[in-house]
Coordinates of C-alpha atoms in Angstrom, one line a residue:
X1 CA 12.5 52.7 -0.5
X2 CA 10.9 54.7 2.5
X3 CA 9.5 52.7 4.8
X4 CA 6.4 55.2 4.4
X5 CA 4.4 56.9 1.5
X6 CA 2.1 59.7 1.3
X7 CA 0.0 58.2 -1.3
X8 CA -0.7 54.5 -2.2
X9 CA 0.4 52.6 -5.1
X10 CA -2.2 50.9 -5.9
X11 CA -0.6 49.4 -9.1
X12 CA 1.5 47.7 -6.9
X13 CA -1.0 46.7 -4.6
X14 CA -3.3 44.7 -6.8
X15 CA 0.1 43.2 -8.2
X16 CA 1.4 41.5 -4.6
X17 CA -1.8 40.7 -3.4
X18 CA -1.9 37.9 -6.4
X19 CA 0.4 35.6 -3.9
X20 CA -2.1 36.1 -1.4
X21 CA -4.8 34.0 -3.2
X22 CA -2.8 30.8 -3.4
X23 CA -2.0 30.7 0.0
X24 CA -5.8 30.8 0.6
X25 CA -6.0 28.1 -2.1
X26 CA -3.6 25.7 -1.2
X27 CA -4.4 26.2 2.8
X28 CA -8.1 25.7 2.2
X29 CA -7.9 22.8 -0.1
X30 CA -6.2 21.2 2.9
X31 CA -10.0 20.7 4.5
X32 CA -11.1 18.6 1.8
X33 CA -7.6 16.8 1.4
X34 CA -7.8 15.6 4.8
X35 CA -10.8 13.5 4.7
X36 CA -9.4 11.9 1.5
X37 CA -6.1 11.3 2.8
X38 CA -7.2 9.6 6.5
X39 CA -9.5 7.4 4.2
X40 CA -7.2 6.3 1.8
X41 CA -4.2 5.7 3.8
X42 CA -6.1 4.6 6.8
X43 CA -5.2 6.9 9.0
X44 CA -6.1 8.0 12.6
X45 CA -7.5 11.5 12.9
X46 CA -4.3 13.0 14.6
X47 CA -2.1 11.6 11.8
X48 CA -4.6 12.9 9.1
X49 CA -3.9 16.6 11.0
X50 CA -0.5 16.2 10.1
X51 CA -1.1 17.6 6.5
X52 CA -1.5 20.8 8.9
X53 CA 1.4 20.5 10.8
X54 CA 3.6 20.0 7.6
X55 CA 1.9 22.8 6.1
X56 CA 1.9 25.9 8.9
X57 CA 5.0 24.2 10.2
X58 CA 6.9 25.0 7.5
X59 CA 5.8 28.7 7.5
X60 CA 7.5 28.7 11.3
X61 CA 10.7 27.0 10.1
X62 CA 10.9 29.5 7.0
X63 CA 10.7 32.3 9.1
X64 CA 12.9 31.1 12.0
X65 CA 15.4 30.1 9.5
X66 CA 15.4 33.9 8.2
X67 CA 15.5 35.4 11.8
X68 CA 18.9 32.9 12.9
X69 CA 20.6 33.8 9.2
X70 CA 20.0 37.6 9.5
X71 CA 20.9 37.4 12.9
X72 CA 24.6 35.1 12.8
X73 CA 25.5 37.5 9.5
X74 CA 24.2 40.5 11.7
X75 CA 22.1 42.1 8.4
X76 CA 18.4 41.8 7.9
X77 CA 18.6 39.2 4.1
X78 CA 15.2 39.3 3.1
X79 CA 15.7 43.4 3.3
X80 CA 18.7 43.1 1.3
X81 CA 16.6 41.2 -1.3
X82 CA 14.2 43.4 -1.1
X83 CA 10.6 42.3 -0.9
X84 CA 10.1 41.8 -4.6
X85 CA 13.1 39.2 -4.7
X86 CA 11.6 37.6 -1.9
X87 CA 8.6 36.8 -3.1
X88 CA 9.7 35.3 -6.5
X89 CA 12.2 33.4 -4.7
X90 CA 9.4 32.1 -2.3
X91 CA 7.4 31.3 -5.6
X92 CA 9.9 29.0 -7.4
X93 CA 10.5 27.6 -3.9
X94 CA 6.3 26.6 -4.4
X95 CA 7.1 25.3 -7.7
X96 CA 9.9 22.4 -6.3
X97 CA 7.1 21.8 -3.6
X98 CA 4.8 21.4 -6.2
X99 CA 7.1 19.1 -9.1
X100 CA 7.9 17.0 -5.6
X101 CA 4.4 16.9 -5.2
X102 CA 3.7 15.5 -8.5
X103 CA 6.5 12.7 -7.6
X104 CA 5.4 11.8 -4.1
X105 CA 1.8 11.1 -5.4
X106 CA 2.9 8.8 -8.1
X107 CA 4.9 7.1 -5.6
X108 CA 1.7 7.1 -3.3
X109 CA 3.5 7.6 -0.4
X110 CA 1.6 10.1 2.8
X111 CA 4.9 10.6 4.3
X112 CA 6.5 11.7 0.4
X113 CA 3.6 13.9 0.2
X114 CA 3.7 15.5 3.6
X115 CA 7.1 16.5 2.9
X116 CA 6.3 17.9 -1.1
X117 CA 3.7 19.8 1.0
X118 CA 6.0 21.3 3.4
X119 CA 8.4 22.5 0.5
X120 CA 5.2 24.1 -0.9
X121 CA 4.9 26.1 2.4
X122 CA 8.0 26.9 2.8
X123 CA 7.8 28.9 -0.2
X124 CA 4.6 30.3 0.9
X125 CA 6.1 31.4 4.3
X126 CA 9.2 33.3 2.5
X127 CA 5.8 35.1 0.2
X128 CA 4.6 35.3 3.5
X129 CA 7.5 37.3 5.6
X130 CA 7.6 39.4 2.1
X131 CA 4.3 40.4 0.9
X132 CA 2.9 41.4 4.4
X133 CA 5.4 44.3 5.1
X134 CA 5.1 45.0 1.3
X135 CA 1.9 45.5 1.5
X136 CA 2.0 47.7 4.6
X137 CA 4.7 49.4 2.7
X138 CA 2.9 51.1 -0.2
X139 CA 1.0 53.7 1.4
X140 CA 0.7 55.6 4.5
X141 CA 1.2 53.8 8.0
X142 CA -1.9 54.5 9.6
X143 CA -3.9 52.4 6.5
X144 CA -1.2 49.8 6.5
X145 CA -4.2 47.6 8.1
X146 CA -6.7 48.0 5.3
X147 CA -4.7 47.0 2.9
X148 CA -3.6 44.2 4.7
X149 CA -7.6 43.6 5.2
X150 CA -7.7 44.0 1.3
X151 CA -5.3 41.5 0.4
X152 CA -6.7 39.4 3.0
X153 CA -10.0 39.5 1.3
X154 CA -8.4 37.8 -1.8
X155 CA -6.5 35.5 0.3
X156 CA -10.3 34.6 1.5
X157 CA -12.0 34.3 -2.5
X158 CA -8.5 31.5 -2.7
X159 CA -10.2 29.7 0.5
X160 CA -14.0 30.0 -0.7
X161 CA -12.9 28.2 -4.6
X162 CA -10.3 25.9 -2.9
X163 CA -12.1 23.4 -1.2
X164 CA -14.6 23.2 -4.5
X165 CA -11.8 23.2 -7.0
X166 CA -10.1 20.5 -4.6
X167 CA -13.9 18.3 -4.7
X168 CA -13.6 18.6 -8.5
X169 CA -9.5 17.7 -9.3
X170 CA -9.7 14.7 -6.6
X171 CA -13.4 13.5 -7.0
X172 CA -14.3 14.4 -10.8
X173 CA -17.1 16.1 -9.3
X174 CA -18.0 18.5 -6.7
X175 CA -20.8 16.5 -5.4
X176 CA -22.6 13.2 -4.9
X177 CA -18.8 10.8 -4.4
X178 CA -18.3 8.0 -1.6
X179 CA -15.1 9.1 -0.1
X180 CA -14.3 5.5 1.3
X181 CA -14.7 4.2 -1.7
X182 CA -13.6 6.7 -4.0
X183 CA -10.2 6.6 -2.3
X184 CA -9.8 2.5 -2.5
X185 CA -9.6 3.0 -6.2
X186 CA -5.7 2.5 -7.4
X187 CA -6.2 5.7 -9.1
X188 CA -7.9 7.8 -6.8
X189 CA -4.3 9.9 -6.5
X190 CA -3.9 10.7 -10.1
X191 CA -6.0 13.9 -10.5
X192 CA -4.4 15.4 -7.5
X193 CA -0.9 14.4 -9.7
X194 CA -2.8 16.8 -12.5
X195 CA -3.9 19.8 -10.0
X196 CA -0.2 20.0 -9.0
X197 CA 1.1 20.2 -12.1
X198 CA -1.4 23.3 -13.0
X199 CA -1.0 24.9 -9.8
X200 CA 3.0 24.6 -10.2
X201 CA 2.4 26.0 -13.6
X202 CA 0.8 29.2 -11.4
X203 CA 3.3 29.6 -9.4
X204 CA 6.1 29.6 -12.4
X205 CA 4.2 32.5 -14.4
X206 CA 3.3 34.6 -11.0
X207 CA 7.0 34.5 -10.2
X208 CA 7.6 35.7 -13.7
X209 CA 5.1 38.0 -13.5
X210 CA 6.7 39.7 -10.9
X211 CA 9.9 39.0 -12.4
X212 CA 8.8 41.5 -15.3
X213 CA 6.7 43.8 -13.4
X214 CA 7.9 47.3 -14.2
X215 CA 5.4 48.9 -11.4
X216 CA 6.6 46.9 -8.6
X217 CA 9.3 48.3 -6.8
X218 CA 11.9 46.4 -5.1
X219 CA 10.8 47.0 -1.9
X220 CA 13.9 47.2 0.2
X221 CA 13.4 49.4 3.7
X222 CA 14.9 51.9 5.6
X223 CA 15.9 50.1 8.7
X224 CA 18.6 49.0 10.5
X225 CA 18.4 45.0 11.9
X226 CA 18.8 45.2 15.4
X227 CA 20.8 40.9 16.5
X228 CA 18.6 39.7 19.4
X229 CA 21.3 36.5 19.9
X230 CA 19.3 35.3 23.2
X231 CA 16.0 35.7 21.3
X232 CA 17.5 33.2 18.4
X233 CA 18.8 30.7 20.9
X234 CA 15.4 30.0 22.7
X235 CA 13.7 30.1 19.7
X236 CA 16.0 27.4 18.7
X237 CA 15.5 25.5 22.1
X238 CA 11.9 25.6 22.0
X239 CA 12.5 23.9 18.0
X240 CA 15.2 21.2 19.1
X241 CA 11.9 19.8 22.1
X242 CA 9.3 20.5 19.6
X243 CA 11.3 18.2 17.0
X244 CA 12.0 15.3 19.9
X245 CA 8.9 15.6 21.0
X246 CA 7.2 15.0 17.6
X247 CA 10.1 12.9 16.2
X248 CA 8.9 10.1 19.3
X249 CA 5.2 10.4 18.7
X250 CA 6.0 9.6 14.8
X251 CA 8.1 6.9 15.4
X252 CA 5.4 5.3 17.3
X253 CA 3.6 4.9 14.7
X254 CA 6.3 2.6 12.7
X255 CA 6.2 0.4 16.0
X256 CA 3.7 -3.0 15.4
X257 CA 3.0 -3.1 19.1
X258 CA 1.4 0.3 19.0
X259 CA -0.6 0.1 15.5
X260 CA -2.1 -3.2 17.3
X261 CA -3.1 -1.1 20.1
X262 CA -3.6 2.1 19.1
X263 CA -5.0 1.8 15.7
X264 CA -8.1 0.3 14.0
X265 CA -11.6 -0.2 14.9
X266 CA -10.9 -1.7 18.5
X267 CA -8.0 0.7 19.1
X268 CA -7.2 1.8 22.6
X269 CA -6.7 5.1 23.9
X270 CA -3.8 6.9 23.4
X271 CA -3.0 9.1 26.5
X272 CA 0.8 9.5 26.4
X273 CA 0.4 10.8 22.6
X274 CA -2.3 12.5 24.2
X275 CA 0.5 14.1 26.6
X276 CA 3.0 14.6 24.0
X277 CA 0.7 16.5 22.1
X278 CA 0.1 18.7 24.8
X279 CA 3.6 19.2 25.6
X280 CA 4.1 20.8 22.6
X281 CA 2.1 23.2 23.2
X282 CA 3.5 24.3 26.7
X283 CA 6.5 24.6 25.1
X284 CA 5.5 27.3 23.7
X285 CA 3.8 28.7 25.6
X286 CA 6.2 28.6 28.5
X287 CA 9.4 29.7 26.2
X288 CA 7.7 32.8 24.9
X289 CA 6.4 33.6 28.7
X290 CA 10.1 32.8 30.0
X291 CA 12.3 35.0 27.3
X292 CA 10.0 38.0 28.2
X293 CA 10.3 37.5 31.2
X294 CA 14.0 37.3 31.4
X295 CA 14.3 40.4 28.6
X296 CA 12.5 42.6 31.2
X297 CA 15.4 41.7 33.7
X298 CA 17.9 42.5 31.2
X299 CA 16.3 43.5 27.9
X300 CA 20.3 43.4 25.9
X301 CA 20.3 40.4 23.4
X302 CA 16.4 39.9 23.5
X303 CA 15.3 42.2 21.2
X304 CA 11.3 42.8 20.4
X305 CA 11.4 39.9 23.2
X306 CA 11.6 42.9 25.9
X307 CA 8.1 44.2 24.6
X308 CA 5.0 42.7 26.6
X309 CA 2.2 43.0 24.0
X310 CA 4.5 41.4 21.9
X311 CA 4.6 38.3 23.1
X312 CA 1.9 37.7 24.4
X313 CA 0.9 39.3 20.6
X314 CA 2.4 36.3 19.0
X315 CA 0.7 33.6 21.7
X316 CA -2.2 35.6 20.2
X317 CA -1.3 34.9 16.4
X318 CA -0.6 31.4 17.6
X319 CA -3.5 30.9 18.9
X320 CA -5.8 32.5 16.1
X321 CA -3.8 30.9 13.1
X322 CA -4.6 27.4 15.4
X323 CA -8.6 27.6 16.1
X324 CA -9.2 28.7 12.4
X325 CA -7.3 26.3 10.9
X326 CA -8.5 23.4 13.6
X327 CA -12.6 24.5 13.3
X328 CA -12.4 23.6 9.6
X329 CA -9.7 20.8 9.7
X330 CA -11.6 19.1 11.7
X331 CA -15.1 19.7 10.5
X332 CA -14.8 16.8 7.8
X333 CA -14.5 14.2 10.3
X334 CA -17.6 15.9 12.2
X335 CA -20.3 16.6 9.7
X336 CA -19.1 12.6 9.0
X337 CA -20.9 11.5 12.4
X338 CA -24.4 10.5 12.4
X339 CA -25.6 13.5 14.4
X340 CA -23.9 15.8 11.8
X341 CA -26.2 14.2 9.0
X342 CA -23.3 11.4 7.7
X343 CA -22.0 13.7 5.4
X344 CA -18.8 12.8 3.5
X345 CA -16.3 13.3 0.2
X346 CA -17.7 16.1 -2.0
X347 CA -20.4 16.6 0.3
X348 CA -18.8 18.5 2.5
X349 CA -17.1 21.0 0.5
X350 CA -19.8 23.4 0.8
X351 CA -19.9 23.5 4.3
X352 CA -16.2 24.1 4.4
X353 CA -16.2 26.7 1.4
X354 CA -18.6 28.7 3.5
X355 CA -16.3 28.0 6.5
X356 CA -13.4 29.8 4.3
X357 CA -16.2 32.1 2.9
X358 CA -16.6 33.7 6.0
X359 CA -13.3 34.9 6.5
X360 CA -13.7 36.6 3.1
X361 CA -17.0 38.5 4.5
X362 CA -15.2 39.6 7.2
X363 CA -12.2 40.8 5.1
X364 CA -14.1 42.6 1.9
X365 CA -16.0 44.3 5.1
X366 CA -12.5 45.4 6.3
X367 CA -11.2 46.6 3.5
X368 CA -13.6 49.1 2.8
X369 CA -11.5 51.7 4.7
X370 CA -8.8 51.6 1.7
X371 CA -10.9 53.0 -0.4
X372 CA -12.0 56.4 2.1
X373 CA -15.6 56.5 1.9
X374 CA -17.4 58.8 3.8
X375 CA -18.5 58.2 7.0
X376 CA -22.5 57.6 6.0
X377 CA -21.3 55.5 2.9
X378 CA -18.9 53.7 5.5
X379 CA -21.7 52.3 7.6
X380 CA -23.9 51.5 4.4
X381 CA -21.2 49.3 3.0
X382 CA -20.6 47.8 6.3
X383 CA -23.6 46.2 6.2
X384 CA -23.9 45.7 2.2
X385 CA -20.9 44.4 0.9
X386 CA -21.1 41.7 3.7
X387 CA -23.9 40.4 1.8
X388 CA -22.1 40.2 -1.2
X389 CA -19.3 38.7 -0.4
X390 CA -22.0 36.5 1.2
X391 CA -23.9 35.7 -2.2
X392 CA -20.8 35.6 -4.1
X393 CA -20.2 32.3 -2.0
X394 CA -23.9 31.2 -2.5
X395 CA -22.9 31.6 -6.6
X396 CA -19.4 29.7 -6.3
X397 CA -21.1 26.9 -4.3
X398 CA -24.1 27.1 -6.8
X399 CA -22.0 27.0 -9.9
X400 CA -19.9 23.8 -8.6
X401 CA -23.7 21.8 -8.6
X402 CA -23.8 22.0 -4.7
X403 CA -27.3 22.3 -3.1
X404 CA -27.0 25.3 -1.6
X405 CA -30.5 25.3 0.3
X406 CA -28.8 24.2 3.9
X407 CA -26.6 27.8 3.6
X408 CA -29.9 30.1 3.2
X409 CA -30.4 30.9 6.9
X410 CA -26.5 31.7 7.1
X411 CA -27.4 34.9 6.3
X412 CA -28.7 35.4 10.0
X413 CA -25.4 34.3 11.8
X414 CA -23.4 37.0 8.9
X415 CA -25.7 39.6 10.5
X416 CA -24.5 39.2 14.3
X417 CA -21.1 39.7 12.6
X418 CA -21.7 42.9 11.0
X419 CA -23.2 44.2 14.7
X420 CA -19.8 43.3 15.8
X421 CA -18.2 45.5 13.4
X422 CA -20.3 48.3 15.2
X423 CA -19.1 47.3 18.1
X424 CA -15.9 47.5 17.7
X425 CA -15.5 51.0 17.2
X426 CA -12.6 50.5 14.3
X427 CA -10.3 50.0 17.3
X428 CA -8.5 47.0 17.2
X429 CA -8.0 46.1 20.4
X430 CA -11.9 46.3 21.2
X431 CA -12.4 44.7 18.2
X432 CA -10.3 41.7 18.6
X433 CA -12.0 41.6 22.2
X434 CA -15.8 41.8 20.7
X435 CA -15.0 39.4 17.9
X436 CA -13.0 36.7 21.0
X437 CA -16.5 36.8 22.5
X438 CA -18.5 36.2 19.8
X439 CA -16.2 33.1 18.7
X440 CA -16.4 31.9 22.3
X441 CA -19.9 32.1 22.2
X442 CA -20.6 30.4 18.8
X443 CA -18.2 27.4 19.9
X444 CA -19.9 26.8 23.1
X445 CA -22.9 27.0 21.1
X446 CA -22.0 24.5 18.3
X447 CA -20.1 22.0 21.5
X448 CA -24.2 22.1 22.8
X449 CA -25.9 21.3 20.2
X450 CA -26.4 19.4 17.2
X451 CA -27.1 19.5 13.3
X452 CA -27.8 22.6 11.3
X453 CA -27.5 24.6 14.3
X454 CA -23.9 23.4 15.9
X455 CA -23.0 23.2 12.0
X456 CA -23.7 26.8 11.8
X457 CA -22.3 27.7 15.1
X458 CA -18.7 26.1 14.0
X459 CA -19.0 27.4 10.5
X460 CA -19.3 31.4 12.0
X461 CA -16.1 30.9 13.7
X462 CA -14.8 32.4 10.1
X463 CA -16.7 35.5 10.3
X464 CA -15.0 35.7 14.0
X465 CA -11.5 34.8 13.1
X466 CA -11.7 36.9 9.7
X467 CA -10.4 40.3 10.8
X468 CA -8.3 39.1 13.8
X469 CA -4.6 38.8 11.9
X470 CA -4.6 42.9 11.3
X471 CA -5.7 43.5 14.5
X472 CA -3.2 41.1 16.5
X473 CA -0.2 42.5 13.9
X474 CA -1.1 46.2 14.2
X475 CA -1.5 45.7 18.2
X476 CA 1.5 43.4 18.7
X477 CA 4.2 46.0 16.8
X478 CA 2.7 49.1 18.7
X479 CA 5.2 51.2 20.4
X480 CA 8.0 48.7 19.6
X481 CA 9.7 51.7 17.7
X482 CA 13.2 50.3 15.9
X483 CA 11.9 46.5 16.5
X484 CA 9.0 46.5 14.7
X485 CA 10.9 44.5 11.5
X486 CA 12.2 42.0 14.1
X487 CA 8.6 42.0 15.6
X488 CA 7.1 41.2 12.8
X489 CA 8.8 38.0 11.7
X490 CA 8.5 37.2 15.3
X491 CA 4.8 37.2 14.7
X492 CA 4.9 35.7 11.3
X493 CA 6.4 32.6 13.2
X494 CA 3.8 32.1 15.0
X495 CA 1.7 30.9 12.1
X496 CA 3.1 27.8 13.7
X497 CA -0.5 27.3 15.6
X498 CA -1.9 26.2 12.6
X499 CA 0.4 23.0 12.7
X500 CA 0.1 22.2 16.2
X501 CA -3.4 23.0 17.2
X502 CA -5.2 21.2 14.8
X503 CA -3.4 18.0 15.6
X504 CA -4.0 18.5 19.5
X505 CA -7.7 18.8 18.7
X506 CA -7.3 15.4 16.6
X507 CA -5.3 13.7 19.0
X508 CA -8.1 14.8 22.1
X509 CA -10.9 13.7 19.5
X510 CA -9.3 10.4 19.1
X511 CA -10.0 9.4 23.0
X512 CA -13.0 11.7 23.8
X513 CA -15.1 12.2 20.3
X514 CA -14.4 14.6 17.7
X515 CA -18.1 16.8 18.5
X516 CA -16.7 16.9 22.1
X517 CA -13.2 17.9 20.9
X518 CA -14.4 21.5 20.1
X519 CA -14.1 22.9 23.1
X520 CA -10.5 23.7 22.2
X521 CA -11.9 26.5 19.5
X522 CA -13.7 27.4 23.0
X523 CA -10.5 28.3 24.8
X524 CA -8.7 29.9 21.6
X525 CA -11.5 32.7 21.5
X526 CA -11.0 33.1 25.0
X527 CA -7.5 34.4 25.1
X528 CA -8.2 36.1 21.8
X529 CA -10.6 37.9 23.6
X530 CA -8.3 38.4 26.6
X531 CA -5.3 39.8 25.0
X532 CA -7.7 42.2 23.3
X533 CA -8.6 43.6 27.3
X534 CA -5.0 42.7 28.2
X535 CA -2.9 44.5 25.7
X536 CA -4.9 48.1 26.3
X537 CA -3.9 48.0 29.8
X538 CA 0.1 47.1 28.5
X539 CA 0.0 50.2 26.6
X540 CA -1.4 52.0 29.3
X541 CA 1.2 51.1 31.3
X542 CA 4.1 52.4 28.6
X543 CA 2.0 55.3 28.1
X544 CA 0.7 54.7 24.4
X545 CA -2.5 53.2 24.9
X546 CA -4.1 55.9 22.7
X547 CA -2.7 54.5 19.4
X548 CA -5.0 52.0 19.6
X549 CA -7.7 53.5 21.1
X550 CA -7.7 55.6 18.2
X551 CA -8.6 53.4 15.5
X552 CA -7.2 51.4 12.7
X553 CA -8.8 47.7 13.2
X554 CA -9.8 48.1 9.7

């Protein structure tokens, strides 16, 4: 297969993107799964976060795990599979999550179900490494990023149904339950035992499905996989300290001294977890900082690694896969507090739905591109379909039996979002910087202030995040030339935030408050919005700056 087309295959197209909903679906549904899970285990808010780190961790292991094979057998596997095989590989790898899902709930067990989850994602992250460069695949290169904004939009209908379809399988109903006592009842875990069992039923007729498809091609590349030996080895350092590092704050929590001290209604505060947590985090940061540093000394065995606006691309995909998974991971514990109205169990779907739903107006904004309006039409559906991606969330929530009233004046905050889009000239890299700004703002906003307003604020940090993955890829792999394969699962890797920024956040809101814990959403936008100013002036520098000056955001 060329790793170009002159014309796109749509057939194809509407075919992959299926995966792309139950990634929203399952990843969603953790918002509502939290809540239930911290109450009925009686856990702190850091350990509830650990459904997130089990869940985006496992997308970093999957693709790190592909990286070091392809690179100690010196060929590229998943391209020898070709796409196709990789996804329906990934799929029946969801379906084992799923049956050991099924068993770990019976055997009401977090730590059983934590792990049943991270087989789950590790499915999704081999789908993941697959479907986005088949995606980008079936058409011409320069609209790679719409369709990528396409499928993204039905990743984002997955997120806006989870969280209600999640309410209904675990509550009965999507409204009107007590979670604390809801999830003291002995079977309180059963219904989640039935969701599993249909959504492992999915996953087995979608692999099939692709299995059988006769307009799917395989999907296997043109390219030749470039080893990057020194790249693999710090990548495995920086895993070997993240894994101690994590592996002593769990085992803390089997110590009796520390649950008497740390845990329960009188607990103290935990600073060294607190530190811990954080040293993750510069880990990261600081490895990614050192091997490009070190390639640009002596670029042979670092691969992609030499390229600037690479990594600091994937601190960038870090970081945005982090603050949108930590706004909403967090927000059940939040709109729980007195100033947030006491809102708990079903009661917060909605909020969270919309939280989701907003990624999807961003994305069915985005995707408009694919289908080459003209440039008046453009700008009318710019600011139409918005709205009706915006109503179609109104009609899900309505449908479920939510009172929809408190969502009305949303409709405002989806209008700053569409100025944005104006804004942002459909060039990525002023686009990413626009929309940093605006999710900056909107934090600050929400960290100020209180009720409807702060619950707004927090809840718009979806229409900010919701177009930032295309625009971080498409800018991270420019100019990158014969690493842009390699690039790219770097990049996929680093949906690795999402499992280490929302605990962070949990662990900080367990000593200061979880309102006052949102200033970390404040500093994500920030260098969002930086690299977007940063990586203009990298390209500059290399002399390529107008490939993304010229478009393609969208």
């Amino acid at each position: 297969m060329s790793s170009e087309q002159t014309k796109t295959n749509y057939p194809a197209l509407y075919t992959i993107i299926t995966v792309f909903f139950f990634w929203g679906f399952i990843g969603a549904s953790n918002g509502v799964f939290i809540p239930f899970c911290k109450a009925k285990f009686g856990l702190d808010q850091f350990q509830s976060q650990l459904i997130d780190f089990a869940f985006y961790g496992a997308y970093y292991i999957g693709a790190l795990l592909l990286f070091i094979l392809s690179t100690l057998f010196k060929k590229d596997i998943l391209n020898s599979w070709g796409f196709k095989k990789g996804i329906i590989n990934g799929l029946l790898l969801s379906t084992v999550g799923a049956v050991a899902m099924i068993f770990a709930v019976k055997s009401g067990d977090y730590y059983l179900i934590l792990g049943a989850l991270f087989i789950v994602a590790l499915g999704f992250s081999l789908q993941q490494t697959s479907a986005q460069p088949f995606v980008a695949s079936l058409g011409e290169s320069h609209t790679a990023s719409n369709r990528l904004n396409l499928a993204g939009g039905v990743n984002s209908f997955g997120t806006t149904i989870g969280p209600i379809v999640v309410s209904i399988a675990l509550f009965g109903v999507a409204t009107g339950v007590d979670i604390e006592e809801f999830a003291k009842r002995p079977e309180s875990l059963d219904m989640m035992e039935i969701l599993y069992v249909f959504v492992g039923a999915l996953f087995l007729i979608a692999a099939a499905l692709f299995y059988l498809s006769k307009k799917l091609p395989d999907g296997k590349m043109d390219s030749v996989f470039e080893p990057a030996k020194k790249a693999m080895n710090t990548l495995i350092v920086i895993t070997l300290i993240l894994v101690a590092i994590f592996g002593y704050i769990f085992s803390r929590y089997s110590d009796p001294e520390f649950v008497s001290r740390f845990m329960g209604e009188n607990r103290e505060k935990d600073f060294l977890g607190l530190g811990l947590t954080i040293a993750t985090l510069l880990v990261i940061i600081f490895g990614l900082l050192f091997a490009n540093a070190a390639a640009k000394k002596k670029p042979e065995g670092w691969g992609a690694m030499r390229y600037p606006q690479l990594v600091l691309g994937m601190l960038a995909l870090f970081t945005y896969v982090g603050v949108e998974v930590t706004i909403q991971s967090n927000l059940g514990e939040l709109l729980g507090t007195a100033a947030f109205g006491s809102k708990a169990g079903s009661a917060i779907a909605p909020f969270i739905s919309m939280y989701w739903g907003s990624m999807m107006i961003g994305r069915w904004a985005g995707a408009i591109s694919v289908f080459n309006p003209s440039p008046g039409l453009k700008k009318i559906l710019l600011i139409v379909v918005p709205y009706i991606a915006y109503g179609v969330i109104l009609g899900a929530n309505a449908i479920s039996g939510q009172d929809i009233t408190a969502l009305y004046a949303y409709a405002g905050i989806v209008l700053i979002q569409i100025v944005g889009f104006f804004l942002g000239q459909d060039r990525p890299a002023k686009t990413l910087m626009v929309f940093g700004v605006l999710g900056m703002v909107a934090m600050a906003v929400g960290l100020c202030t209180t009720g409807m307003v702060a619950i707004y604020a927090f809840m718009s940090g979806g229409l900010f995040c919701s177009i930032m993955w295309p625009c971080i890829f498409a800018l991270g792999i420019t100019g990158i030339g014969k690493y842009t394969s390699q690039g790219s699962a770097f990049l996929v890797m680093m949906i690795l935030g999402g499992g280490i920024i929302p605990p962070l956040q949990g662990k900080i809101a367990d000593i200061i408050g979880i309102h006052e814990s949102y200033f970390i959403p404040v500093l994500c936008f920030a260098y969002l919005a930086f690299y977007g100013w940063k990586v203009v002036r990298i390209l500059k520098e290399q002399g390529i700056a107008h490939e993304v000056e010229m478009g393609g955001a969208h």
